[in-house]
XYZ file of C-alpha atoms in Angstrom:
471
model
C 0.000 0.000 0.000
C 1.321 3.441 -0.896
C 1.691 6.264 1.577
C 1.338 9.043 -1.002
C -1.727 11.124 -1.810
C -2.689 11.671 -5.463
C -1.116 15.134 -5.255
C 2.118 13.647 -3.913
C 2.145 11.076 -6.718
C 1.886 13.800 -9.331
C 4.471 15.960 -7.568
C 6.926 13.049 -7.581
C 6.240 12.438 -11.252
C 6.836 16.076 -12.200
C 9.947 16.333 -10.047
C 11.605 13.530 -11.986
C 10.792 14.514 -15.570
C 14.171 16.114 -16.330
C 16.127 12.936 -15.484
C 13.660 10.174 -16.352
C 13.451 8.617 -19.820
C 11.208 10.692 -22.044
C 9.048 7.690 -22.738
C 9.008 4.048 -21.712
C 7.384 1.439 -23.962
C 4.367 -0.151 -22.320
C 5.227 -3.820 -21.679
C 3.199 -6.227 -23.791
C 1.674 -7.974 -20.768
C 0.635 -4.680 -19.193
C -0.862 -3.507 -22.468
C -3.059 -6.587 -22.551
C -3.919 -6.292 -18.860
C -5.056 -2.685 -19.315
C -7.050 -3.479 -22.432
C -8.859 -6.412 -20.872
C -9.156 -5.398 -17.220
C -12.563 -6.647 -16.017
C -15.009 -4.456 -14.146
C -15.010 -5.728 -10.541
C -18.282 -6.915 -9.054
C -17.548 -5.218 -5.731
C -15.916 -1.969 -4.725
C -12.129 -1.611 -4.814
C -10.382 0.265 -2.025
C -9.050 3.709 -3.054
C -5.548 2.870 -1.802
C -5.505 -0.206 -4.026
C -6.548 1.881 -7.014
C -3.817 4.432 -6.316
C -1.304 1.579 -6.071
C -2.440 0.495 -9.525
C -2.007 3.993 -10.942
C 1.469 4.282 -9.480
C 2.448 0.922 -10.983
C 0.592 0.837 -14.305
C -0.076 4.443 -15.399
C 2.508 6.925 -14.195
C 5.660 5.055 -15.348
C 4.417 5.079 -18.971
C 3.581 8.679 -19.895
C 3.146 10.157 -23.349
C 6.306 12.066 -22.451
C 5.413 15.697 -23.120
C 6.422 16.832 -19.635
C 10.048 15.953 -20.475
C 12.419 18.674 -21.698
C 13.457 16.329 -24.542
C 9.961 15.765 -25.925
C 9.705 17.449 -29.330
C 6.897 15.464 -30.957
C 3.750 16.959 -32.455
C 2.732 20.191 -30.617
C 2.293 19.008 -27.042
C 3.552 21.238 -24.266
C 4.042 20.341 -20.620
C 1.323 21.587 -18.288
C 2.128 24.416 -15.929
C 1.897 22.992 -12.368
C -0.716 25.568 -11.404
C -2.802 24.468 -14.378
C -2.675 20.884 -13.105
C -3.973 22.066 -9.748
C -6.671 24.079 -11.527
C -8.012 20.974 -13.261
C -8.191 19.224 -9.894
C -10.124 22.129 -8.352
C -12.362 22.536 -11.421
C -13.341 18.869 -11.277
C -14.287 19.197 -7.631
C -16.186 22.421 -8.268
C -17.918 20.614 -11.149
C -19.519 23.675 -12.709
C -21.322 23.260 -16.005
C -20.229 26.303 -17.955
C -23.145 26.386 -20.374
C -24.153 29.710 -18.840
C -25.931 31.195 -15.859
C -25.052 33.420 -12.949
C -22.143 31.677 -11.213
C -18.472 32.485 -10.803
C -17.122 30.098 -13.457
C -18.983 32.012 -16.171
C -17.404 35.335 -15.295
C -13.950 33.733 -15.120
C -14.430 32.390 -18.648
C -15.441 35.824 -19.943
C -12.338 37.253 -18.256
C -9.900 34.803 -19.842
C -11.499 35.289 -23.263
C -10.938 39.022 -22.905
C -7.319 38.435 -21.844
C -6.730 36.265 -24.910
C -8.219 38.899 -27.213
C -5.867 41.452 -25.695
C -2.818 39.220 -26.188
C -3.769 38.529 -29.814
C -4.863 42.068 -30.662
C -8.272 40.715 -31.688
C -11.356 42.976 -31.543
C -12.789 43.340 -28.039
C -16.383 43.125 -29.311
C -15.844 39.699 -30.893
C -17.390 36.545 -29.444
C -15.245 33.792 -27.978
C -15.689 30.253 -26.750
C -13.430 27.728 -25.045
C -13.599 24.319 -26.729
C -11.663 21.068 -26.632
C -9.007 22.035 -29.167
C -8.193 23.331 -32.629
C -10.267 20.719 -34.440
C -13.509 21.749 -32.749
C -12.498 25.407 -32.951
C -12.217 25.071 -36.736
C -15.582 23.319 -36.954
C -17.241 26.082 -34.935
C -15.535 28.886 -36.863
C -16.360 27.409 -40.263
C -19.921 26.644 -39.154
C -20.378 30.354 -38.438
C -18.834 31.068 -41.835
C -21.317 28.764 -43.535
C -24.240 30.375 -41.705
C -23.138 33.957 -42.296
C -22.077 33.521 -45.921
C -25.297 31.726 -46.881
C -27.751 34.030 -45.149
C -28.704 31.400 -42.578
C -30.329 29.143 -45.158
C -28.567 25.995 -43.934
C -30.205 25.976 -40.491
C -33.607 25.417 -42.037
C -32.991 23.767 -45.382
C -29.593 22.128 -45.019
C -27.076 22.146 -47.830
C -29.889 21.617 -50.345
C -30.933 25.226 -49.690
C -27.686 26.631 -51.110
C -27.745 28.203 -54.568
C -24.308 26.894 -55.546
C -21.427 24.598 -54.630
C -19.328 26.244 -51.875
C -15.526 26.169 -51.959
C -13.009 26.654 -49.120
C -9.311 27.367 -49.672
C -6.255 26.519 -47.600
C -2.623 25.754 -48.374
C -1.041 22.374 -48.952
C 0.347 22.802 -45.417
C -3.069 23.468 -43.850
C -3.974 21.223 -40.918
C -6.055 18.073 -41.366
C -8.686 19.507 -39.001
C -9.766 21.797 -41.850
C -10.562 18.765 -43.972
C -12.557 17.265 -41.102
C -14.457 20.519 -40.728
C -15.472 20.842 -44.379
C -16.502 17.200 -44.469
C -18.640 17.463 -41.338
C -20.187 20.732 -42.529
C -21.350 19.156 -45.782
C -18.951 21.038 -48.067
C -16.812 17.986 -48.779
C -13.074 17.683 -49.206
C -13.379 17.765 -53.007
C -14.158 21.456 -52.500
C -11.328 22.146 -50.087
C -8.769 23.626 -52.425
C -5.162 22.938 -51.416
C -3.308 25.985 -52.717
C 0.453 25.622 -53.418
C 3.001 27.169 -51.071
C 6.127 29.235 -51.677
C 9.700 28.301 -50.773
C 9.000 29.199 -47.123
C 5.955 26.870 -47.039
C 3.521 29.828 -46.929
C 0.348 29.963 -48.979
C 1.077 31.391 -52.438
C -1.265 34.373 -52.779
C -0.968 34.567 -56.576
C -1.951 30.898 -56.821
C -4.870 31.597 -54.465
C -6.180 34.385 -56.696
C -5.865 32.167 -59.754
C -7.728 29.291 -58.087
C -10.568 31.544 -56.947
C -10.915 32.931 -60.484
C -10.908 29.421 -61.975
C -13.596 28.244 -59.555
C -15.810 31.232 -60.264
C -15.419 30.596 -63.993
C -16.460 26.977 -63.406
C -19.670 28.108 -61.724
C -18.577 27.274 -58.180
C -19.102 29.484 -55.130
C -15.903 30.530 -53.289
C -16.761 31.197 -49.634
C -13.722 31.125 -47.375
C -9.940 31.146 -47.124
C -8.501 29.282 -44.125
C -4.995 30.620 -43.577
C -2.527 29.299 -41.026
C -0.570 31.257 -38.433
C 2.009 28.599 -37.625
C 1.730 25.348 -39.572
C 2.414 22.165 -37.636
C 4.907 20.912 -40.232
C 7.311 23.852 -40.312
C 5.834 26.726 -38.283
C 5.248 28.773 -41.441
C 2.973 31.809 -41.111
C 0.878 32.512 -44.191
C 0.971 36.119 -45.496
C -2.069 37.119 -43.465
C -2.325 40.743 -44.569
C -2.266 39.806 -48.241
C -4.808 37.037 -47.737
C -7.061 39.395 -45.791
C -6.927 41.784 -48.747
C -7.884 39.002 -51.164
C -10.803 38.024 -48.950
C -12.007 41.620 -48.730
C -11.796 42.074 -52.514
C -13.478 38.738 -53.255
C -16.008 39.019 -50.393
C -14.807 35.798 -48.760
C -14.707 34.798 -45.096
C -11.196 34.964 -43.634
C -10.481 32.191 -41.116
C -7.103 31.815 -39.385
C -5.928 28.560 -37.848
C -3.585 29.722 -35.099
C -3.945 26.603 -32.971
C -0.186 26.191 -32.585
C 1.282 29.473 -33.684
C -1.324 32.130 -32.970
C 0.239 33.148 -29.674
C 3.597 33.443 -31.426
C 2.481 37.034 -31.958
C 3.809 37.644 -28.430
C 7.407 36.923 -29.465
C 9.219 40.099 -30.573
C 11.056 38.221 -33.338
C 7.820 36.938 -34.919
C 5.354 39.751 -34.190
C 5.709 41.560 -37.566
C 4.617 38.373 -39.375
C 1.144 38.586 -37.795
C 0.042 41.753 -39.580
C -3.489 41.070 -40.741
C -4.386 38.634 -37.952
C -6.848 41.097 -36.428
C -8.721 41.198 -39.748
C -9.717 37.532 -39.456
C -13.451 36.824 -39.366
C -12.693 33.808 -37.174
C -9.557 32.800 -35.315
C -8.715 29.475 -33.662
C -6.016 29.049 -31.002
C -5.067 26.271 -28.591
C -4.011 27.466 -25.125
C -3.127 23.844 -24.358
C -0.294 24.126 -26.876
C 1.876 27.202 -26.330
C 0.250 28.714 -23.233
C 1.203 25.601 -21.243
C -2.217 24.715 -19.818
C -3.337 21.076 -19.528
C -5.388 19.555 -22.311
C -8.155 20.052 -23.254
C -8.302 23.791 -23.901
C -8.897 25.268 -27.341
C -10.524 28.563 -28.255
C -12.441 30.073 -31.168
C -13.057 33.785 -31.705
C -15.544 35.214 -34.220
C -15.520 38.887 -35.145
C -19.313 39.026 -35.655
C -20.731 37.957 -32.294
C -24.315 38.140 -33.540
C -23.532 35.763 -36.410
C -21.937 33.276 -34.027
C -24.963 33.324 -31.757
C -27.358 33.035 -34.710
C -25.488 29.961 -35.949
C -26.006 27.901 -32.810
C -28.645 29.410 -30.537
C -31.545 27.167 -29.617
C -33.060 28.419 -26.381
C -35.367 25.967 -24.596
C -38.009 27.513 -22.312
C -36.420 26.089 -19.154
C -33.240 28.100 -19.820
C -34.860 31.497 -20.266
C -34.270 32.622 -16.712
C -30.889 33.425 -15.169
C -30.047 35.533 -18.237
C -27.485 38.045 -17.021
C -25.326 37.265 -20.077
C -25.983 35.212 -23.215
C -25.152 31.608 -22.477
C -21.995 30.106 -23.916
C -24.202 27.212 -25.081
C -25.715 29.619 -27.616
C -22.340 30.112 -29.311
C -21.194 26.559 -29.942
C -21.960 22.849 -30.065
C -22.102 21.941 -26.392
C -24.862 22.469 -23.853
C -23.087 20.975 -20.851
C -19.543 22.370 -20.805
C -16.656 21.723 -18.447
C -14.955 24.459 -16.446
C -11.950 24.846 -18.782
C -11.493 28.494 -17.885
C -9.995 27.926 -14.436
C -6.677 26.511 -15.675
C -6.341 29.499 -17.981
C -7.422 31.938 -15.285
C -4.779 30.680 -12.848
C -1.952 30.010 -15.305
C -2.267 33.261 -17.259
C -2.114 35.285 -14.053
C 0.807 33.257 -12.710
C 2.815 33.788 -15.925
C 1.588 37.208 -17.084
C 1.696 38.719 -20.569
C 5.394 39.616 -20.331
C 6.184 36.168 -18.979
C 4.494 34.508 -21.940
C 6.349 36.761 -24.357
C 9.651 35.723 -22.748
C 8.808 31.999 -22.703
C 7.602 31.877 -26.304
C 10.579 33.891 -27.532
C 12.855 31.542 -25.585
C 11.364 28.502 -27.352
C 11.937 30.221 -30.695
C 15.526 31.046 -29.722
C 16.076 27.402 -28.761
C 14.882 26.375 -32.224
C 17.437 28.749 -33.745
C 20.119 27.131 -31.549
C 19.073 23.653 -32.716
C 19.250 24.786 -36.338
C 22.784 26.071 -35.827
C 23.841 22.762 -34.251
C 22.269 20.781 -37.086
C 24.125 22.850 -39.667
C 27.407 22.379 -37.807
C 27.071 18.572 -37.630
C 28.409 16.615 -40.615
C 25.735 13.901 -40.356
C 22.685 16.201 -40.482
C 21.171 18.613 -42.971
C 18.710 21.406 -42.219
C 15.516 21.163 -44.298
C 13.166 23.834 -42.897
C 13.659 26.579 -40.325
C 10.389 28.438 -39.922
C 9.928 31.631 -37.933
C 8.521 29.854 -34.865
C 9.797 26.912 -32.821
C 9.761 24.029 -35.321
C 12.900 22.676 -37.005
C 12.881 20.052 -39.764
C 16.132 18.288 -40.534
C 17.498 15.033 -41.856
C 20.005 12.448 -40.784
C 22.129 12.221 -43.951
C 25.615 10.940 -43.133
C 28.151 10.913 -45.958
C 28.118 7.769 -48.050
C 24.441 6.924 -47.593
C 22.596 6.879 -50.947
C 19.843 9.537 -51.185
C 17.309 6.828 -52.034
C 17.957 5.182 -48.639
C 17.470 8.314 -46.523
C 13.686 8.156 -46.133
C 13.753 4.671 -44.621
C 16.817 5.546 -42.554
C 15.194 8.600 -40.972
C 11.962 6.734 -40.277
C 13.886 3.926 -38.574
C 16.001 6.426 -36.657
C 12.973 8.235 -35.247
C 11.457 4.949 -34.076
C 14.740 3.828 -32.500
C 15.173 7.036 -30.506
C 11.540 6.988 -29.376
C 11.905 3.426 -28.098
C 15.177 4.113 -26.311
C 13.625 7.009 -24.390
C 16.472 9.487 -24.688
C 14.385 11.915 -26.745
C 11.123 11.948 -28.663
C 10.825 13.355 -32.164
C 8.485 12.517 -35.004
C 8.857 12.545 -38.756
C 6.948 14.452 -41.392
C 6.999 14.782 -45.171
C 8.386 17.826 -46.978
C 8.767 17.782 -50.771
C 8.034 14.035 -50.623
C 10.999 13.429 -48.345
C 10.875 11.965 -44.840
C 12.407 14.432 -42.379
C 12.845 14.618 -38.626
C 10.725 17.279 -36.966
C 11.423 18.887 -33.589
C 8.839 21.218 -32.067
C 9.900 23.124 -28.950
C 6.974 24.263 -26.786
C 8.493 23.450 -23.436
C 9.528 25.758 -20.602
C 11.877 23.060 -19.250
C 13.991 22.596 -22.386
C 17.561 23.910 -22.322
C 20.355 24.064 -24.919
C 21.911 21.078 -23.147
C 18.756 19.051 -23.858
C 19.082 19.881 -27.551
C 22.767 18.914 -27.571
C 21.888 15.664 -25.848
C 19.098 14.980 -28.346
C 21.290 15.576 -31.390
C 24.017 13.349 -29.927
C 21.453 10.623 -29.240
C 20.181 10.870 -32.810
C 23.675 10.623 -34.275
C 24.566 7.609 -32.111
C 21.262 5.865 -32.796
C 21.687 6.578 -36.498
C 24.961 4.655 -36.497
C 23.246 1.735 -34.764
C 20.462 1.747 -37.346
C 23.030 1.821 -40.155
C 24.947 -1.017 -38.544
C 21.791 -3.104 -38.377
C 20.995 -2.359 -42.008
C 24.490 -2.608 -43.454
C 27.531 -3.274 -41.225
C 29.986 -2.174 -43.946
C 28.255 1.188 -44.431
C 28.200 1.959 -40.706
C 31.945 1.454 -40.372
C 32.798 4.245 -42.826
């Protein structure tokens, strides 16, 4: 029997993240035991359950609390945010609306986020699970506003033409999910080419819109990206906003990862035009270091957002100090997501976030310099934010073998637990991708990661071809 409380267990876990392996593979027998654990007929003692968590859950994390976790866009949670989730669960407020403290806290954090992003104060905002739902909500408002509300009554059959949405070839997959779920269909999600910096090509966008109009289609929306997940590229937002204004299109910005990069002095000029977005998605659970789930959608036209979703049953027509959040999105019952933002944002402060985000960007620049200085690596993409794409390409390895080599290398390093990176595809090549959104990461962690990659690469080469590895 353990002598630790749940809080102590978590504190121990967090205290050891800098020295522990980034990730431990789940043993095969434990994997099966977890998958097939039977529901007990009688109650299990809490201490026994905590013993089980200590043994079977905590030793096998996803790894994103570690300073050497660079996969996807998953930050570590700020400790105060962890505590906030614990308190919010105990408070158990449904944040659909009403006159209780959680509602006013959510309005406060939405206003703070608007201030940080420079987004209009009169816009509507809603906390959601993440960027995927934020994009669905934002594009649902687009569909309602751009079609005069016809869809709510008559569905897609009420539309006078075939709608088209535009994004770049680097746009996130959540945009495809959104257009599919909203009845537009991915055949009408135009993937516009990008320039050499992986940003949407505005000339190609104009040409595609003109071609679609000539074909009798109905262009409705451009979904730009402020920080792609592949390279951290920021689309030319001001130019895209101008195209949308001229063509009378809705301007949506996916800033799930990179939206808050506007706080970093080095990146701030690249966000000109962000405030012109008709809808803007961000994920505080990415670069604001709050625990998942916590996404956010803002819509410039608050009345349009409310008109898209509002269905007000008679039993909810009292307690109406403010419009209910349930009128602005998909959910009726909503968790108290605002508390972790409310506590963490005050603990860090606007200047603190600017420093932390700029530091992550500076660490990415450091990694890029180290990659370029190492004979076995080549730099592939160095965007303006905190993502670096590079390749293990030691001399003597045929170019045709590099894709398989880098894929095998990433898997080897993940399994060994020294660091965690993923791969992605750029120009049809497999590359290693490191995303730094971690307040614990130091230059030493990056040096250690690159050394681990180089050593593991030699082991992979040795396994594939002993003669080649002994060059």
